[in-house]
Short mmCIF file of C-alpha atoms in Angstrom, two decimals:
data_model
loop_
_atom_site.label_atom_id
_atom_site.label_comp_id
_atom_site.label_asym_id
_atom_site.label_seq_id
_atom_site.Cartn_x
_atom_site.Cartn_y
_atom_site.Cartn_z
CA MET P 1 -21.58 80.09 80.63
CA ALA P 2 -24.05 80.98 78.41
CA TYR P 3 -26.71 84.11 78.53
CA THR P 4 -30.77 83.20 78.56
CA GLU P 5 -33.60 85.98 78.50
CA ARG P 6 -36.83 85.06 80.43
CA VAL P 7 -39.88 86.65 80.69
CA SER P 8 -42.43 86.21 82.74
CA PRO P 9 -46.28 86.26 82.25
CA THR P 10 -46.27 89.51 84.03
CA GLY P 11 -43.54 90.93 81.97
CA ALA P 12 -40.53 90.75 83.88
CA ARG P 13 -36.93 89.91 82.47
CA SER P 14 -34.58 88.40 84.55
CA ALA P 15 -30.89 87.10 83.22
CA SER P 16 -29.69 83.86 84.70
CA PRO P 17 -26.90 81.86 83.86
CA HIS P 18 -27.31 78.28 81.97
CA ARG P 19 -24.36 76.00 81.11
CA SER P 20 -24.04 74.57 78.11
CA SER P 21 -21.72 73.68 75.60
CA ARG P 22 -23.41 76.28 73.26
CA PRO P 23 -24.99 79.33 73.63
CA VAL P 24 -28.16 79.77 74.70
CA VAL P 25 -29.44 82.90 73.41
CA THR P 26 -26.82 85.23 71.32
CA ALA P 27 -26.52 88.36 73.81
CA GLN P 28 -26.12 90.51 70.67
CA PRO P 29 -28.69 90.39 67.47
CA ALA P 30 -27.17 89.07 64.23
CA THR P 31 -27.27 90.49 60.89
CA SER P 32 -29.08 87.96 58.47
CA LYS P 33 -30.06 88.35 55.13
CA HIS P 34 -33.48 86.44 56.24
CA SER P 35 -36.71 88.31 57.30
CA PRO P 36 -36.57 89.19 60.97
CA HIS P 37 -40.37 88.13 61.21
CA PRO P 38 -41.05 86.79 64.55
CA ILE P 39 -41.72 82.90 65.41
CA LEU P 40 -43.61 82.18 68.39
CA ILE P 41 -43.52 78.50 69.51
CA TYR P 42 -45.83 76.99 72.10
CA ASP P 43 -44.51 74.30 74.51
CA LYS P 44 -47.04 73.37 76.60
CA PHE P 45 -49.35 70.01 77.05
CA ASP P 46 -52.57 68.93 78.60
CA ARG P 47 -52.27 65.71 80.68
CA PRO P 48 -54.54 62.91 80.17
CA HIS P 49 -56.79 62.27 83.07
CA GLY P 50 -56.41 58.87 83.32
CA THR P 51 -53.42 56.59 84.48
CA ALA P 52 -52.49 52.78 83.89
CA ARG P 53 -50.38 50.89 85.96
CA ILE P 54 -48.86 48.06 83.48
CA GLY P 55 -46.51 45.07 83.82
CA LEU P 56 -43.39 44.65 82.46
CA VAL P 57 -43.68 43.64 79.26
CA PRO P 58 -40.19 41.09 77.49
CA ALA P 59 -39.39 42.99 74.42
CA THR P 60 -39.91 41.64 71.13
CA GLY P 61 -37.60 43.26 68.76
CA ARG P 62 -34.60 44.98 69.27
CA ARG P 63 -32.19 47.08 67.20
CA SER P 64 -29.69 45.94 65.27
CA HIS P 65 -26.82 46.84 68.01
CA GLU P 66 -28.33 45.43 70.71
CA PRO P 67 -27.83 41.65 72.63
CA PRO P 68 -30.41 39.55 71.61
CA VAL P 69 -33.85 38.97 73.72
CA ASP P 70 -33.33 35.43 74.60
CA GLN P 71 -30.56 35.23 76.66
CA ALA P 72 -29.39 31.54 76.09
CA ALA P 73 -28.40 32.90 72.18
CA ILE P 74 -26.36 35.25 73.96
CA THR P 75 -22.32 34.30 72.75
CA VAL P 76 -19.19 35.39 74.67
CA THR P 77 -16.05 36.01 72.79
CA ALA P 78 -14.11 37.77 75.31
CA ASP P 79 -11.25 36.04 76.66
CA ASP P 80 -10.16 35.49 80.54
CA ASP P 81 -8.55 38.50 80.68
CA GLU P 82 -11.06 40.99 79.31
CA LEU P 83 -13.66 39.19 81.44
CA ARG P 84 -11.69 39.93 84.72
CA GLU P 85 -11.45 43.48 83.41
CA ALA P 86 -14.95 43.97 82.38
CA PRO P 87 -16.70 43.99 86.06
CA ARG P 88 -14.45 46.74 86.98
CA ASP P 89 -16.65 48.93 84.87
CA ALA P 90 -20.00 47.53 86.06
CA ASN P 91 -22.78 48.26 88.06
CA ILE P 92 -22.58 46.91 91.18
CA PRO P 93 -26.44 46.79 91.87
CA THR P 94 -26.82 44.80 88.28
CA LEU P 95 -24.28 42.41 88.86
CA LEU P 96 -25.70 41.57 92.17
CA LEU P 97 -28.68 40.98 90.27
CA MET P 98 -27.05 38.97 87.51
CA LEU P 99 -25.02 36.61 89.94
CA HIS P 100 -28.67 35.78 91.99
CA GLN P 101 -30.08 34.86 88.43
CA PHE P 102 -27.31 32.45 87.86
CA SER P 103 -26.57 31.04 91.32
CA ARG P 104 -30.29 30.98 92.95
CA ASP P 105 -28.61 31.80 95.96
CA ASP P 106 -30.48 35.00 98.08
CA ARG P 107 -26.77 36.07 99.95
CA TRP P 108 -26.07 38.12 96.30
CA LEU P 109 -29.67 39.66 97.93
CA THR P 110 -28.79 40.07 102.11
CA GLU P 111 -26.34 41.80 104.15
CA PRO P 112 -23.65 42.62 103.35
CA PHE P 113 -24.57 42.80 99.84
CA VAL P 114 -27.66 45.04 100.03
CA PRO P 115 -27.04 48.34 98.54
CA SER P 116 -27.75 51.75 99.54
CA ARG P 117 -30.86 53.43 97.84
CA THR P 118 -30.28 54.88 94.68
CA VAL P 119 -31.02 58.43 94.41
CA ALA P 120 -32.42 60.63 91.83
CA MET P 121 -31.02 59.85 88.60
CA ASN P 122 -27.42 58.59 89.99
CA ASN P 123 -26.71 55.35 88.37
CA ASN P 124 -25.32 54.33 91.81
CA ASP P 125 -22.48 52.13 90.37
CA THR P 126 -20.88 51.44 93.44
CA VAL P 127 -23.63 51.29 96.28
CA GLY P 128 -21.93 52.54 99.02
CA PHE P 129 -19.79 49.41 99.08
CA SER P 130 -15.99 49.15 100.50
CA ASP P 131 -13.44 48.17 97.85
CA GLY P 132 -13.08 44.80 98.82
CA LEU P 133 -16.92 44.24 98.87
CA GLN P 134 -16.86 45.31 95.35
CA GLN P 135 -13.94 43.28 94.39
CA THR P 136 -15.81 40.24 96.16
CA VAL P 137 -18.66 40.51 93.65
CA ARG P 138 -16.62 41.33 90.77
CA GLU P 139 -14.69 38.41 91.32
CA ALA P 140 -17.68 36.30 91.53
CA ALA P 141 -19.22 37.65 88.36
CA PHE P 142 -16.12 36.69 86.66
CA ASP P 143 -16.28 33.17 88.03
CA PHE P 144 -19.68 32.35 87.12
CA VAL P 145 -19.44 33.97 83.35
CA THR P 146 -16.31 32.01 82.44
CA ARG P 147 -17.70 28.93 84.04
CA TRP P 148 -20.91 29.62 81.78
CA ARG P 149 -18.83 30.14 78.57
CA ASP P 150 -16.92 26.93 79.12
CA GLY P 151 -20.21 24.91 79.30
CA GLN P 152 -19.66 24.01 83.01
CA ILE P 153 -23.45 25.92 83.98
CA ASP P 154 -26.24 26.46 81.99
CA THR P 155 -28.05 29.85 81.02
CA PRO P 156 -30.13 30.27 83.95
CA GLN P 157 -34.00 30.70 83.12
CA PRO P 158 -35.27 34.16 83.05
CA PRO P 159 -36.66 35.38 86.53
CA ARG P 160 -40.54 34.72 87.44
CA PRO P 161 -42.58 38.22 87.16
CA GLU P 162 -43.47 37.86 90.76
CA ASP P 163 -40.23 37.63 91.94
CA ILE P 164 -38.93 41.11 89.98
CA PRO P 165 -40.53 43.36 92.57
CA ALA P 166 -38.74 42.25 95.28
CA GLN P 167 -35.57 41.52 93.34
CA LEU P 168 -35.34 45.19 92.41
CA SER P 169 -36.32 46.23 95.72
CA VAL P 170 -32.77 45.18 96.88
CA ALA P 171 -30.95 46.52 93.96
CA LEU P 172 -32.40 49.51 94.34
CA GLY P 173 -32.07 50.20 98.00
CA GLU P 174 -36.15 50.94 98.11
CA ARG P 175 -39.55 49.14 97.99
CA VAL P 176 -40.80 48.37 94.23
CA PRO P 177 -44.35 47.83 94.69
CA GLU P 178 -46.28 44.69 93.03
CA GLU P 179 -48.48 46.27 91.26
CA TYR P 180 -47.53 44.98 87.80
CA GLY P 181 -49.49 42.74 85.40
CA VAL P 182 -49.46 39.16 86.22
CA TRP P 183 -48.15 36.94 83.83
CA ASP P 184 -49.75 33.50 83.50
CA GLU P 185 -47.31 31.16 82.28
CA ASP P 186 -49.88 28.65 81.28
CA GLU P 187 -52.08 30.61 79.01
CA GLN P 188 -49.32 32.88 78.08
CA SER P 189 -51.40 36.14 78.73
CA TRP P 190 -51.32 39.17 81.16
CA THR P 191 -53.81 40.14 83.69
CA VAL P 192 -53.68 44.05 84.02
CA THR P 193 -55.58 46.53 86.16
CA LEU P 194 -56.53 49.77 84.66
CA SER P 195 -57.23 52.63 86.07
CA HIS P 196 -59.54 55.69 84.93
CA ALA P 197 -61.57 58.38 86.56
CA GLY P 198 -61.53 56.77 90.03
CA THR P 199 -62.67 53.46 88.28
CA ALA P 200 -60.83 50.28 87.82
CA GLU P 201 -60.96 47.56 84.99
CA THR P 202 -59.13 43.87 85.14
CA VAL P 203 -58.27 42.89 81.29
CA VAL P 204 -56.48 39.61 80.08
CA ALA P 205 -54.55 40.46 77.12
CA THR P 206 -51.30 38.47 75.53
CA SER P 207 -49.36 41.87 74.61
CA ILE P 208 -49.63 45.03 76.50
CA ILE P 209 -48.70 48.81 75.14
CA SER P 210 -48.94 51.37 77.22
CA CYS P 211 -50.73 54.31 75.02
CA VAL P 212 -51.64 56.60 78.15
CA GLY P 213 -49.86 59.28 76.76
CA VAL P 214 -48.29 62.30 78.72
CA LEU P 215 -47.11 65.01 76.08
CA ASN P 216 -49.40 64.02 73.67
CA ARG P 217 -51.90 66.84 74.12
CA PRO P 218 -50.73 69.84 72.64
CA ALA P 219 -52.29 73.25 74.71
CA ILE P 220 -52.70 76.38 73.06
CA LEU P 221 -52.76 79.43 75.05
CA ALA P 222 -55.49 81.98 75.06
CA PHE P 223 -53.61 85.81 75.26
CA GLU P 224 -54.48 89.10 74.77
CA GLY P 225 -52.81 90.06 71.19
CA ALA P 226 -52.77 86.44 69.75
CA ASP P 227 -55.06 87.16 67.12
CA LYS P 228 -52.86 90.26 66.10
CA PHE P 229 -49.60 88.40 66.27
CA SER P 230 -48.12 88.27 62.45
CA GLY P 231 -45.66 86.06 62.36
CA THR P 232 -45.74 81.95 62.55
CA MET P 233 -46.97 80.83 65.35
CA PHE P 234 -47.32 76.98 66.08
CA HIS P 235 -46.94 74.35 68.86
CA SER P 236 -43.30 72.72 69.20
CA SER P 237 -45.24 69.32 68.42
CA ARG P 238 -46.44 70.78 64.86
CA TRP P 239 -43.06 71.58 63.92
CA PRO P 240 -43.40 73.23 60.46
CA GLN P 241 -41.20 70.71 58.05
CA ASP P 242 -39.99 73.72 55.91
CA LEU P 243 -39.69 76.54 58.88
CA ASP P 244 -36.26 78.48 58.05
CA ILE P 245 -35.41 79.69 61.84
CA GLU P 246 -32.16 81.61 60.57
CA GLY P 247 -31.95 85.31 61.57
CA LYS P 248 -35.54 85.08 63.16
CA ARG P 249 -36.73 86.38 66.54
CA VAL P 250 -38.20 83.69 68.57
CA ALA P 251 -40.09 83.56 71.65
CA VAL P 252 -40.53 79.94 73.15
CA ILE P 253 -44.00 79.76 75.73
CA GLY P 254 -43.11 77.40 78.25
CA ILE P 255 -40.09 75.99 79.78
CA GLY P 256 -40.82 72.03 79.92
CA ALA P 257 -38.43 69.45 78.58
CA THR P 258 -39.02 70.26 74.97
CA ALA P 259 -37.74 73.54 75.57
CA MET P 260 -35.09 73.12 77.03
CA GLN P 261 -33.82 71.24 74.49
CA LEU P 262 -35.31 73.27 72.12
CA PHE P 263 -33.84 76.80 72.55
CA PRO P 264 -30.17 75.58 72.65
CA ALA P 265 -30.63 74.02 69.69
CA ILE P 266 -31.71 76.96 67.71
CA ALA P 267 -30.01 79.60 69.57
CA ASP P 268 -27.20 79.65 67.01
CA GLU P 269 -29.22 80.12 63.90
CA ALA P 270 -31.66 82.51 65.37
CA GLN P 271 -31.39 86.46 65.53
CA LYS P 272 -32.69 86.71 69.27
CA VAL P 273 -34.41 83.49 71.58
CA THR P 274 -36.79 84.81 74.43
CA VAL P 275 -38.04 82.34 76.54
CA ILE P 276 -41.31 83.15 78.43
CA GLN P 277 -41.96 81.06 81.85
CA ARG P 278 -44.76 80.91 84.29
CA SER P 279 -42.15 79.31 87.05
CA ALA P 280 -38.47 78.65 86.77
CA GLN P 281 -37.80 75.17 85.63
CA TRP P 282 -36.23 72.25 88.08
CA VAL P 283 -33.89 70.25 86.82
CA ALA P 284 -32.12 67.07 88.33
CA PRO P 285 -28.32 66.57 88.05
CA ASN P 286 -27.48 63.70 85.97
CA ALA P 287 -24.09 62.72 86.05
CA ASN P 288 -24.40 59.96 83.36
CA TYR P 289 -25.95 62.34 80.60
CA LEU P 290 -22.47 62.81 78.40
CA ARG P 291 -20.46 59.99 80.32
CA SER P 292 -19.16 57.59 77.40
CA VAL P 293 -20.23 53.98 77.92
CA PRO P 294 -16.71 51.80 79.05
CA GLU P 295 -15.39 49.23 77.10
CA GLY P 296 -16.09 46.85 79.57
CA ALA P 297 -19.55 47.58 80.72
CA ARG P 298 -20.59 47.37 76.67
CA LEU P 299 -19.05 43.66 77.05
CA LEU P 300 -21.64 43.10 79.59
CA ILE P 301 -24.42 44.35 77.89
CA GLU P 302 -23.34 42.55 74.87
CA GLN P 303 -21.90 38.80 76.05
CA VAL P 304 -23.14 38.45 79.35
CA PRO P 305 -26.70 37.00 79.95
CA TYR P 306 -29.11 39.25 82.23
CA TYR P 307 -26.61 42.03 82.57
CA ALA P 308 -28.68 44.32 79.99
CA ALA P 309 -31.85 43.27 81.05
CA PHE P 310 -31.49 43.61 84.55
CA TYR P 311 -29.62 46.83 83.82
CA ARG P 312 -32.62 48.39 82.02
CA LEU P 313 -34.94 46.93 84.21
CA ARG P 314 -33.59 49.57 86.77
CA LEU P 315 -33.69 51.80 84.67
CA ILE P 316 -37.51 51.18 83.73
CA TRP P 317 -38.15 51.83 87.56
CA MET P 318 -36.04 55.07 88.18
CA PHE P 319 -37.19 56.76 84.82
CA GLN P 320 -40.64 55.75 84.65
CA ASP P 321 -42.40 53.34 86.82
CA LYS P 322 -41.22 55.35 90.04
CA LEU P 323 -42.60 58.46 88.67
CA LEU P 324 -46.39 57.66 88.08
CA ALA P 325 -47.45 59.42 91.22
CA THR P 326 -46.00 62.70 89.74
CA LEU P 327 -47.67 62.54 87.06
CA HIS P 328 -51.17 62.41 88.16
CA ARG P 329 -53.47 65.48 87.06
CA ASP P 330 -54.11 67.91 90.53
CA PRO P 331 -57.88 67.39 90.49
CA GLU P 332 -57.92 71.13 92.17
#
């Protein structure tokens, strides 16, 4: 348990526990050969006025450790024992989507194979299924993957874009709206509706790149005495390349996601870190944050068509598109 000092805009201080693998703030000032001149860091951004709804765009590039984008290019090196064991580490909703893609059988997206709702950042790996039902899904996955490996069935075609919202709705246990861009296979183009300041515009494009941003407009606060501050002052997104923070007294204004990562990272080097916040930060628990990826899941991601693609689609909804409503600027 580490100690964090927090200062509200009124000057009131409070101490609160913060679980971390390293100290958030050193409780006692440390001696240092470096100058104790203070450093002030802003962690606040202006959000853009406009929002955009975009389609799910097929990836065109990948890192060296990622599986090929072309599902037909995926090859299996695993033997039967490895393939039988791998689904034990799998995400059941992702296996269901994969099974539906291989079989084209809607039974994998209807009762009794309808997952419970995915809540917050919970991966919902077992979706509330009984052990027997989970085993049925895993055995079916083994059957389809081994038959595909042995050339008995072909690599399935990708899902149609218009089918993806319905598939995700089942896998996530909640409605995923059909408000994505529409892909025209014949014209090889997207039709997308963009909204901005109460107006809508429809455009046709061969590629879609979202550049609406969120944390791209640094907000520098104006407060009494700022012009008299003699130390180093900057926004966290404009971090000086030559900054030496060792032994310094540091104040961080703002408690957004950047600051939450920033002040634990500098606490061991700085003499003291003070966090100035308007209101307490809300942190959603994420049981997967420090969890290692099991070998079976790695095998499925690397060697089984559509497992990685569907798993990522679920993450896109959970961590991006689903949050769109919370990113609108409050008109008041």
